[in-house]
Amino acid sequence: MKNAVLHRSRLQAAGRRTLALPAALAAATSLALALAGCGANSNPLEDTSSQPAAGGTAQAPLVVGSSGSTESQTIAEIYAGALRSAGFEVETKPGIGSREVYVKAVEEGSVDIIPDYSGNLLLHLDGNATAASAPDVLAALPAALPEGLKVLEAAPAESKDAMVVTKATAEKYQLSSIEDMAKVCGELTIGANPEFREREYGLPGLEAKYNCVPKDFEPINDYGGPATLKALLTDQIQVADIYTTTPSIEDNDLVVLEDPKNLFIAQQVLPLVKADAVSQDAAAVLDKVSAELRTEDLVDLNRQVSGDEKRSPADAAADWLEAEGFGA
Amino acid sequence: MNLLEQVAAWFADPAHWAGPEGVPARLGEHLYYSALTLGLAAAVAVPLGLYVGHTGRGRVAAIAAAGALRALPTLGLLTLFVILLGIGLMPPVYALVILTIPPLLAGTYAGIAAVDRQLVDAARGLGMTEWQILTKVELPNALPVLLGGIRAAVLQVIATVAVVAYINLGGLGRFLIDGLAVRDPVRLVAGAILIAVLALAVDGLLALVQRFALPPGLKTSRSGRDREAIEAGPLAPAG
């Protein structure tokens, strides 16, 4: 690491003194060599040192961005923390904004890595995509990505909409999947964000895929938050659209209904990266993180960050990394 | 087609004018929520404002409370009531009532307080009871300011009632909130136009009411003919 810092200051000094291209290139290459060599977790064969992809543009620290949500911010801190302990120099850029904005930011190179969700990313890139199951979405993603962008290994963790009922409702109607729910659909009121009424994954999809037309629909504009929860727990609505990573599901013993026909497109957490900025070593670190990141972990992290504790995403991420063996 | 043409086409589409999600139904809901809110807020704020204005008691507390209420964030209050009481008609209405009390209270109080104290003392000297002073001297003299306060409150309510669509209620806000939710700028703009037009129309109506509700003696009209009419008024029966 010391080595990399040394090279870094030399590079900056070189950049300040002169704009001569050969000098800058030489410095960049030496930095890339240093970066590739200094990580504790890096490939012992150091094969990246000979790869041109790792050179040239890798002189800056890796920038890990995140969207506006705290979940995205926490995952970004996990990525950043894992990369740091593997010896990479990392900067974080939280709260970039919506997908429109941050995909462009990665394309332009102001952000190198950002956590995203497989389904929403696919739909953003290709509005006509029909893939819905987890493997189909991952298979469709590479072709849909613009030049220069790629996604790394997806985590088993999924953060997606789900039809959620109380335990009492589940027992009363014998519900474990949306198929069961469809049989008694006419007796149930669904509460969700207003777009659920019109979006393909909402009421239209429920009818088309499960032949389920609910008794009523209550638009509650808080993304399955406290108002939705209150309405669900007081039986004003019987079914709510709540994200799978919301702690309130576990805290209130709610039942998430299975979705065998993929009404809700798979939303696995994965890093969206700028291909030529992220070396194989860095990608390997992120792949290892993804392999360990499960939905329960996200629930737990969300509870720490958004619950009463109000921990910072960085602190929560650091604990997770430590527990999963990514500590420095 | 640019946005304005699309919005015009939206208004021209008969499908948007029929059924429980059409403009007339949403307009009815909007007016209903507004009237309910205003009625409840007035039931609290007007008597309180009259009392404080007439007696001068609790003036500081009333002003401070009204100011504090004004500072409450609408959406936060709305969400709080829904979290506490659940979804339905009344929780959002309660939130709006709390937000409507300050302008009504301030308008009422300011109207009464602005009445010339000599007038009140004269009335008292004539042997009028406190109730007579309030109803026959203070209230009529306070009307211009009071009605102004009510007008401001009505305008605020009609504009603000749109937020109830944020949580499960209807009204013209549905077009705004749904348009935003599904990224349909046409519907969003159409909703905004509808609310603005409604607010202007109701305000215009109230301006007329304000004009005709004022006792003749309080009218400060600029045109000579009006003044003649007012002066001729009391003489007419004699003639």
JSON list of N, CA and C in Angstrom, two decimals, chain B residues 106-168:
[
{"chain": "B", "resi": 106, "resn": "ALA", "atom": "N", "xyz": [-55.77, 33.38, 13.02]},
{"chain": "B", "resi": 106, "resn": "ALA", "atom": "CA", "xyz": [-55.10, 34.67, 12.88]},
{"chain": "B", "resi": 106, "resn": "ALA", "atom": "C", "xyz": [-56.03, 35.69, 12.23]},
{"chain": "B", "resi": 107, "resn": "GLY", "atom": "N", "xyz": [-56.77, 35.26, 11.20]},
{"chain": "B", "resi": 107, "resn": "GLY", "atom": "CA", "xyz": [-57.68, 36.17, 10.52]},
{"chain": "B", "resi": 107, "resn": "GLY", "atom": "C", "xyz": [-58.77, 36.67, 11.44]},
{"chain": "B", "resi": 108, "resn": "THR", "atom": "N", "xyz": [-59.34, 35.75, 12.20]},
{"chain": "B", "resi": 108, "resn": "THR", "atom": "CA", "xyz": [-60.43, 36.13, 13.11]},
{"chain": "B", "resi": 108, "resn": "THR", "atom": "C", "xyz": [-59.92, 37.06, 14.20]},
{"chain": "B", "resi": 109, "resn": "TYR", "atom": "N", "xyz": [-58.84, 36.64, 14.81]},
{"chain": "B", "resi": 109, "resn": "TYR", "atom": "CA", "xyz": [-58.30, 37.44, 15.89]},
{"chain": "B", "resi": 109, "resn": "TYR", "atom": "C", "xyz": [-57.90, 38.83, 15.41]},
{"chain": "B", "resi": 110, "resn": "ALA", "atom": "N", "xyz": [-57.20, 38.86, 14.27]},
{"chain": "B", "resi": 110, "resn": "ALA", "atom": "CA", "xyz": [-56.73, 40.14, 13.76]},
{"chain": "B", "resi": 110, "resn": "ALA", "atom": "C", "xyz": [-57.91, 41.05, 13.41]},
{"chain": "B", "resi": 111, "resn": "GLY", "atom": "N", "xyz": [-58.97, 40.43, 12.88]},
{"chain": "B", "resi": 111, "resn": "GLY", "atom": "CA", "xyz": [-60.15, 41.23, 12.53]},
{"chain": "B", "resi": 111, "resn": "GLY", "atom": "C", "xyz": [-60.75, 41.90, 13.74]},
{"chain": "B", "resi": 112, "resn": "ILE", "atom": "N", "xyz": [-60.96, 41.14, 14.79]},
{"chain": "B", "resi": 112, "resn": "ILE", "atom": "CA", "xyz": [-61.55, 41.69, 16.01]},
{"chain": "B", "resi": 112, "resn": "ILE", "atom": "C", "xyz": [-60.62, 42.70, 16.65]},
{"chain": "B", "resi": 113, "resn": "ALA", "atom": "N", "xyz": [-59.34, 42.36, 16.68]},
{"chain": "B", "resi": 113, "resn": "ALA", "atom": "CA", "xyz": [-58.38, 43.23, 17.36]},
{"chain": "B", "resi": 113, "resn": "ALA", "atom": "C", "xyz": [-58.24, 44.57, 16.63]},
{"chain": "B", "resi": 114, "resn": "ALA", "atom": "N", "xyz": [-58.54, 44.57, 15.33]},
{"chain": "B", "resi": 114, "resn": "ALA", "atom": "CA", "xyz": [-58.33, 45.79, 14.54]},
{"chain": "B", "resi": 114, "resn": "ALA", "atom": "C", "xyz": [-59.49, 46.77, 14.69]},
{"chain": "B", "resi": 115, "resn": "VAL", "atom": "N", "xyz": [-60.57, 46.32, 15.35]},
{"chain": "B", "resi": 115, "resn": "VAL", "atom": "CA", "xyz": [-61.71, 47.22, 15.51]},
{"chain": "B", "resi": 115, "resn": "VAL", "atom": "C", "xyz": [-61.32, 48.35, 16.47]},
{"chain": "B", "resi": 116, "resn": "ASP", "atom": "N", "xyz": [-61.69, 49.54, 16.09]},
{"chain": "B", "resi": 116, "resn": "ASP", "atom": "CA", "xyz": [-61.36, 50.73, 16.88]},
{"chain": "B", "resi": 116, "resn": "ASP", "atom": "C", "xyz": [-61.84, 50.56, 18.33]},
{"chain": "B", "resi": 117, "resn": "ARG", "atom": "N", "xyz": [-60.90, 50.66, 19.27]},
{"chain": "B", "resi": 117, "resn": "ARG", "atom": "CA", "xyz": [-61.27, 50.45, 20.68]},
{"chain": "B", "resi": 117, "resn": "ARG", "atom": "C", "xyz": [-62.27, 51.50, 21.19]},
{"chain": "B", "resi": 118, "resn": "GLN", "atom": "N", "xyz": [-62.22, 52.68, 20.61]},
{"chain": "B", "resi": 118, "resn": "GLN", "atom": "CA", "xyz": [-63.16, 53.74, 21.03]},
{"chain": "B", "resi": 118, "resn": "GLN", "atom": "C", "xyz": [-64.59, 53.36, 20.72]},
{"chain": "B", "resi": 119, "resn": "LEU", "atom": "N", "xyz": [-64.70, 52.67, 19.56]},
{"chain": "B", "resi": 119, "resn": "LEU", "atom": "CA", "xyz": [-66.02, 52.20, 19.14]},
{"chain": "B", "resi": 119, "resn": "LEU", "atom": "C", "xyz": [-66.56, 51.21, 20.16]},
{"chain": "B", "resi": 120, "resn": "VAL", "atom": "N", "xyz": [-65.67, 50.31, 20.61]},
{"chain": "B", "resi": 120, "resn": "VAL", "atom": "CA", "xyz": [-66.07, 49.28, 21.58]},
{"chain": "B", "resi": 120, "resn": "VAL", "atom": "C", "xyz": [-66.42, 49.94, 22.91]},
{"chain": "B", "resi": 121, "resn": "ASP", "atom": "N", "xyz": [-65.59, 50.89, 23.29]},
{"chain": "B", "resi": 121, "resn": "ASP", "atom": "CA", "xyz": [-65.87, 51.59, 24.57]},
{"chain": "B", "resi": 121, "resn": "ASP", "atom": "C", "xyz": [-67.19, 52.34, 24.49]},
{"chain": "B", "resi": 122, "resn": "ALA", "atom": "N", "xyz": [-67.44, 52.94, 23.34]},
{"chain": "B", "resi": 122, "resn": "ALA", "atom": "CA", "xyz": [-68.70, 53.67, 23.16]},
{"chain": "B", "resi": 122, "resn": "ALA", "atom": "C", "xyz": [-69.88, 52.73, 23.29]},
{"chain": "B", "resi": 123, "resn": "ALA", "atom": "N", "xyz": [-69.73, 51.54, 22.67]},
{"chain": "B", "resi": 123, "resn": "ALA", "atom": "CA", "xyz": [-70.81, 50.56, 22.73]},
{"chain": "B", "resi": 123, "resn": "ALA", "atom": "C", "xyz": [-71.05, 50.14, 24.17]},
{"chain": "B", "resi": 124, "resn": "ARG", "atom": "N", "xyz": [-69.92, 49.94, 24.88]},
{"chain": "B", "resi": 124, "resn": "ARG", "atom": "CA", "xyz": [-70.05, 49.53, 26.27]},
{"chain": "B", "resi": 124, "resn": "ARG", "atom": "C", "xyz": [-70.73, 50.65, 27.07]},
{"chain": "B", "resi": 125, "resn": "GLY", "atom": "N", "xyz": [-70.37, 51.88, 26.74]},
{"chain": "B", "resi": 125, "resn": "GLY", "atom": "CA", "xyz": [-70.96, 53.02, 27.43]},
{"chain": "B", "resi": 125, "resn": "GLY", "atom": "C", "xyz": [-72.46, 53.13, 27.18]},
{"chain": "B", "resi": 126, "resn": "LEU", "atom": "N", "xyz": [-72.89, 52.68, 26.00]},
{"chain": "B", "resi": 126, "resn": "LEU", "atom": "CA", "xyz": [-74.31, 52.71, 25.67]},
{"chain": "B", "resi": 126, "resn": "LEU", "atom": "C", "xyz": [-75.08, 51.65, 26.43]},
{"chain": "B", "resi": 127, "resn": "GLY", "atom": "N", "xyz": [-74.33, 50.79, 27.15]},
{"chain": "B", "resi": 127, "resn": "GLY", "atom": "CA", "xyz": [-75.00, 49.77, 27.94]},
{"chain": "B", "resi": 127, "resn": "GLY", "atom": "C", "xyz": [-75.17, 48.45, 27.23]},
{"chain": "B", "resi": 128, "resn": "MET", "atom": "N", "xyz": [-74.45, 48.26, 26.11]},
{"chain": "B", "resi": 128, "resn": "MET", "atom": "CA", "xyz": [-74.53, 46.98, 25.41]},
{"chain": "B", "resi": 128, "resn": "MET", "atom": "C", "xyz": [-73.87, 45.89, 26.25]},
{"chain": "B", "resi": 129, "resn": "THR", "atom": "N", "xyz": [-74.42, 44.68, 26.16]},
{"chain": "B", "resi": 129, "resn": "THR", "atom": "CA", "xyz": [-73.77, 43.56, 26.83]},
{"chain": "B", "resi": 129, "resn": "THR", "atom": "C", "xyz": [-72.54, 43.17, 26.02]},
{"chain": "B", "resi": 130, "resn": "GLU", "atom": "N", "xyz": [-71.67, 42.37, 26.65]},
{"chain": "B", "resi": 130, "resn": "GLU", "atom": "CA", "xyz": [-70.45, 41.94, 25.94]},
{"chain": "B", "resi": 130, "resn": "GLU", "atom": "C", "xyz": [-70.82, 41.17, 24.66]},
{"chain": "B", "resi": 131, "resn": "TRP", "atom": "N", "xyz": [-71.84, 40.34, 24.76]},
{"chain": "B", "resi": 131, "resn": "TRP", "atom": "CA", "xyz": [-72.28, 39.56, 23.59]},
{"chain": "B", "resi": 131, "resn": "TRP", "atom": "C", "xyz": [-72.75, 40.49, 22.47]},
{"chain": "B", "resi": 132, "resn": "GLN", "atom": "N", "xyz": [-73.52, 41.54, 22.87]},
{"chain": "B", "resi": 132, "resn": "GLN", "atom": "CA", "xyz": [-73.97, 42.52, 21.87]},
{"chain": "B", "resi": 132, "resn": "GLN", "atom": "C", "xyz": [-72.81, 43.26, 21.24]},
{"chain": "B", "resi": 133, "resn": "ILE", "atom": "N", "xyz": [-71.84, 43.60, 22.09]},
{"chain": "B", "resi": 133, "resn": "ILE", "atom": "CA", "xyz": [-70.66, 44.30, 21.56]},
{"chain": "B", "resi": 133, "resn": "ILE", "atom": "C", "xyz": [-69.98, 43.43, 20.51]},
{"chain": "B", "resi": 134, "resn": "LEU", "atom": "N", "xyz": [-69.83, 42.13, 20.85]},
{"chain": "B", "resi": 134, "resn": "LEU", "atom": "CA", "xyz": [-69.14, 41.22, 19.95]},
{"chain": "B", "resi": 134, "resn": "LEU", "atom": "C", "xyz": [-69.92, 41.08, 18.63]},
{"chain": "B", "resi": 135, "resn": "THR", "atom": "N", "xyz": [-71.21, 40.81, 18.76]},
{"chain": "B", "resi": 135, "resn": "THR", "atom": "CA", "xyz": [-71.98, 40.50, 17.55]},
{"chain": "B", "resi": 135, "resn": "THR", "atom": "C", "xyz": [-72.42, 41.73, 16.77]},
{"chain": "B", "resi": 136, "resn": "LYS", "atom": "N", "xyz": [-72.66, 42.83, 17.46]},
{"chain": "B", "resi": 136, "resn": "LYS", "atom": "CA", "xyz": [-73.21, 43.99, 16.74]},
{"chain": "B", "resi": 136, "resn": "LYS", "atom": "C", "xyz": [-72.18, 45.06, 16.42]},
{"chain": "B", "resi": 137, "resn": "VAL", "atom": "N", "xyz": [-71.07, 45.05, 17.15]},
{"chain": "B", "resi": 137, "resn": "VAL", "atom": "CA", "xyz": [-70.06, 46.07, 16.88]},
{"chain": "B", "resi": 137, "resn": "VAL", "atom": "C", "xyz": [-68.78, 45.47, 16.32]},
{"chain": "B", "resi": 138, "resn": "GLU", "atom": "N", "xyz": [-68.23, 44.55, 17.08]},
{"chain": "B", "resi": 138, "resn": "GLU", "atom": "CA", "xyz": [-66.92, 44.03, 16.67]},
{"chain": "B", "resi": 138, "resn": "GLU", "atom": "C", "xyz": [-66.99, 43.19, 15.41]},
{"chain": "B", "resi": 139, "resn": "LEU", "atom": "N", "xyz": [-67.94, 42.23, 15.39]},
{"chain": "B", "resi": 139, "resn": "LEU", "atom": "CA", "xyz": [-67.99, 41.31, 14.26]},
{"chain": "B", "resi": 139, "resn": "LEU", "atom": "C", "xyz": [-68.25, 42.03, 12.94]},
{"chain": "B", "resi": 140, "resn": "PRO", "atom": "N", "xyz": [-69.26, 42.91, 12.86]},
{"chain": "B", "resi": 140, "resn": "PRO", "atom": "CA", "xyz": [-69.48, 43.59, 11.58]},
{"chain": "B", "resi": 140, "resn": "PRO", "atom": "C", "xyz": [-68.27, 44.43, 11.17]},
{"chain": "B", "resi": 141, "resn": "ASN", "atom": "N", "xyz": [-67.65, 45.09, 12.16]},
{"chain": "B", "resi": 141, "resn": "ASN", "atom": "CA", "xyz": [-66.50, 45.93, 11.82]},
{"chain": "B", "resi": 141, "resn": "ASN", "atom": "C", "xyz": [-65.28, 45.10, 11.45]},
{"chain": "B", "resi": 142, "resn": "ALA", "atom": "N", "xyz": [-65.25, 43.86, 11.95]},
{"chain": "B", "resi": 142, "resn": "ALA", "atom": "CA", "xyz": [-64.10, 43.01, 11.68]},
{"chain": "B", "resi": 142, "resn": "ALA", "atom": "C", "xyz": [-64.23, 42.29, 10.34]},
{"chain": "B", "resi": 143, "resn": "LEU", "atom": "N", "xyz": [-65.43, 42.32, 9.78]},
{"chain": "B", "resi": 143, "resn": "LEU", "atom": "CA", "xyz": [-65.69, 41.50, 8.59]},
{"chain": "B", "resi": 143, "resn": "LEU", "atom": "C", "xyz": [-64.67, 41.62, 7.45]},
{"chain": "B", "resi": 144, "resn": "PRO", "atom": "N", "xyz": [-64.26, 42.83, 7.08]},
{"chain": "B", "resi": 144, "resn": "PRO", "atom": "CA", "xyz": [-63.33, 42.89, 5.94]},
{"chain": "B", "resi": 144, "resn": "PRO", "atom": "C", "xyz": [-62.07, 42.05, 6.20]},
{"chain": "B", "resi": 145, "resn": "VAL", "atom": "N", "xyz": [-61.48, 42.22, 7.38]},
{"chain": "B", "resi": 145, "resn": "VAL", "atom": "CA", "xyz": [-60.26, 41.48, 7.70]},
{"chain": "B", "resi": 145, "resn": "VAL", "atom": "C", "xyz": [-60.58, 39.98, 7.87]},
{"chain": "B", "resi": 146, "resn": "LEU", "atom": "N", "xyz": [-61.68, 39.72, 8.55]},
{"chain": "B", "resi": 146, "resn": "LEU", "atom": "CA", "xyz": [-62.06, 38.34, 8.83]},
{"chain": "B", "resi": 146, "resn": "LEU", "atom": "C", "xyz": [-62.31, 37.55, 7.54]},
{"chain": "B", "resi": 147, "resn": "LEU", "atom": "N", "xyz": [-63.08, 38.16, 6.64]},
{"chain": "B", "resi": 147, "resn": "LEU", "atom": "CA", "xyz": [-63.36, 37.47, 5.37]},
{"chain": "B", "resi": 147, "resn": "LEU", "atom": "C", "xyz": [-62.07, 37.29, 4.56]},
{"chain": "B", "resi": 148, "resn": "GLY", "atom": "N", "xyz": [-61.19, 38.27, 4.67]},
{"chain": "B", "resi": 148, "resn": "GLY", "atom": "CA", "xyz": [-59.90, 38.14, 4.00]},
{"chain": "B", "resi": 148, "resn": "GLY", "atom": "C", "xyz": [-59.15, 36.92, 4.52]},
{"chain": "B", "resi": 149, "resn": "GLY", "atom": "N", "xyz": [-59.20, 36.76, 5.84]},
{"chain": "B", "resi": 149, "resn": "GLY", "atom": "CA", "xyz": [-58.53, 35.61, 6.46]},
{"chain": "B", "resi": 149, "resn": "GLY", "atom": "C", "xyz": [-59.14, 34.30, 6.01]},
{"chain": "B", "resi": 150, "resn": "ILE", "atom": "N", "xyz": [-60.46, 34.28, 5.94]},
{"chain": "B", "resi": 150, "resn": "ILE", "atom": "CA", "xyz": [-61.13, 33.06, 5.49]},
{"chain": "B", "resi": 150, "resn": "ILE", "atom": "C", "xyz": [-60.77, 32.75, 4.04]},
{"chain": "B", "resi": 151, "resn": "ARG", "atom": "N", "xyz": [-60.73, 33.80, 3.23]},
{"chain": "B", "resi": 151, "resn": "ARG", "atom": "CA", "xyz": [-60.38, 33.60, 1.82]},
{"chain": "B", "resi": 151, "resn": "ARG", "atom": "C", "xyz": [-58.99, 32.99, 1.69]},
{"chain": "B", "resi": 152, "resn": "ALA", "atom": "N", "xyz": [-58.07, 33.53, 2.47]},
{"chain": "B", "resi": 152, "resn": "ALA", "atom": "CA", "xyz": [-56.70, 33.00, 2.42]},
{"chain": "B", "resi": 152, "resn": "ALA", "atom": "C", "xyz": [-56.68, 31.54, 2.84]},
{"chain": "B", "resi": 153, "resn": "ALA", "atom": "N", "xyz": [-57.48, 31.24, 3.89]},
{"chain": "B", "resi": 153, "resn": "ALA", "atom": "CA", "xyz": [-57.50, 29.86, 4.39]},
{"chain": "B", "resi": 153, "resn": "ALA", "atom": "C", "xyz": [-58.11, 28.92, 3.36]},
{"chain": "B", "resi": 154, "resn": "VAL", "atom": "N", "xyz": [-59.18, 29.37, 2.72]},
{"chain": "B", "resi": 154, "resn": "VAL", "atom": "CA", "xyz": [-59.83, 28.52, 1.71]},
{"chain": "B", "resi": 154, "resn": "VAL", "atom": "C", "xyz": [-58.86, 28.22, 0.56]},
{"chain": "B", "resi": 155, "resn": "LEU", "atom": "N", "xyz": [-58.19, 29.26, 0.13]},
{"chain": "B", "resi": 155, "resn": "LEU", "atom": "CA", "xyz": [-57.22, 29.10, -0.97]},
{"chain": "B", "resi": 155, "resn": "LEU", "atom": "C", "xyz": [-56.16, 28.09, -0.58]},
{"chain": "B", "resi": 156, "resn": "GLN", "atom": "N", "xyz": [-55.69, 28.22, 0.63]},
{"chain": "B", "resi": 156, "resn": "GLN", "atom": "CA", "xyz": [-54.65, 27.32, 1.11]},
{"chain": "B", "resi": 156, "resn": "GLN", "atom": "C", "xyz": [-55.17, 25.88, 1.17]},
{"chain": "B", "resi": 157, "resn": "VAL", "atom": "N", "xyz": [-56.37, 25.72, 1.66]},
{"chain": "B", "resi": 157, "resn": "VAL", "atom": "CA", "xyz": [-56.93, 24.37, 1.80]},
{"chain": "B", "resi": 157, "resn": "VAL", "atom": "C", "xyz": [-57.10, 23.72, 0.43]},
{"chain": "B", "resi": 158, "resn": "ILE", "atom": "N", "xyz": [-57.65, 24.46, -0.51]},
{"chain": "B", "resi": 158, "resn": "ILE", "atom": "CA", "xyz": [-57.90, 23.86, -1.83]},
{"chain": "B", "resi": 158, "resn": "ILE", "atom": "C", "xyz": [-56.59, 23.44, -2.48]},
{"chain": "B", "resi": 159, "resn": "ALA", "atom": "N", "xyz": [-55.55, 24.23, -2.28]},
{"chain": "B", "resi": 159, "resn": "ALA", "atom": "CA", "xyz": [-54.26, 23.86, -2.86]},
{"chain": "B", "resi": 159, "resn": "ALA", "atom": "C", "xyz": [-53.66, 22.68, -2.11]},
{"chain": "B", "resi": 160, "resn": "THR", "atom": "N", "xyz": [-53.82, 22.67, -0.78]},
{"chain": "B", "resi": 160, "resn": "THR", "atom": "CA", "xyz": [-53.14, 21.67, 0.04]},
{"chain": "B", "resi": 160, "resn": "THR", "atom": "C", "xyz": [-53.86, 20.33, 0.06]},
{"chain": "B", "resi": 161, "resn": "VAL", "atom": "N", "xyz": [-55.17, 20.34, -0.15]},
{"chain": "B", "resi": 161, "resn": "VAL", "atom": "CA", "xyz": [-55.94, 19.10, -0.10]},
{"chain": "B", "resi": 161, "resn": "VAL", "atom": "C", "xyz": [-55.39, 18.06, -1.09]},
{"chain": "B", "resi": 162, "resn": "ALA", "atom": "N", "xyz": [-54.67, 18.54, -2.08]},
{"chain": "B", "resi": 162, "resn": "ALA", "atom": "CA", "xyz": [-54.08, 17.61, -3.06]},
{"chain": "B", "resi": 162, "resn": "ALA", "atom": "C", "xyz": [-53.20, 16.55, -2.37]},
{"chain": "B", "resi": 163, "resn": "VAL", "atom": "N", "xyz": [-52.61, 16.88, -1.23]},
{"chain": "B", "resi": 163, "resn": "VAL", "atom": "CA", "xyz": [-51.68, 15.93, -0.61]},
{"chain": "B", "resi": 163, "resn": "VAL", "atom": "C", "xyz": [-52.39, 14.69, -0.06]},
{"chain": "B", "resi": 164, "resn": "VAL", "atom": "N", "xyz": [-53.70, 14.76, 0.15]},
{"chain": "B", "resi": 164, "resn": "VAL", "atom": "CA", "xyz": [-54.35, 13.56, 0.71]},
{"chain": "B", "resi": 164, "resn": "VAL", "atom": "C", "xyz": [-54.28, 12.40, -0.28]},
{"chain": "B", "resi": 165, "resn": "ALA", "atom": "N", "xyz": [-54.05, 12.71, -1.54]},
{"chain": "B", "resi": 165, "resn": "ALA", "atom": "CA", "xyz": [-53.90, 11.62, -2.52]},
{"chain": "B", "resi": 165, "resn": "ALA", "atom": "C", "xyz": [-52.60, 10.86, -2.28]},
{"chain": "B", "resi": 166, "resn": "TYR", "atom": "N", "xyz": [-51.72, 11.46, -1.51]},
{"chain": "B", "resi": 166, "resn": "TYR", "atom": "CA", "xyz": [-50.46, 10.78, -1.18]},
{"chain": "B", "resi": 166, "resn": "TYR", "atom": "C", "xyz": [-50.77, 9.49, -0.44]},
{"chain": "B", "resi": 167, "resn": "ILE", "atom": "N", "xyz": [-51.79, 9.55, 0.38]},
{"chain": "B", "resi": 167, "resn": "ILE", "atom": "CA", "xyz": [-52.18, 8.35, 1.10]},
{"chain": "B", "resi": 167, "resn": "ILE", "atom": "C", "xyz": [-53.66, 8.07, 0.88]},
{"chain": "B", "resi": 168, "resn": "ASN", "atom": "N", "xyz": [-53.94, 7.20, 0.04]},
{"chain": "B", "resi": 168, "resn": "ASN", "atom": "CA", "xyz": [-55.20, 6.50, -0.20]},
{"chain": "B", "resi": 168, "resn": "ASN", "atom": "C", "xyz": [-56.48, 7.31, -0.47]}
]
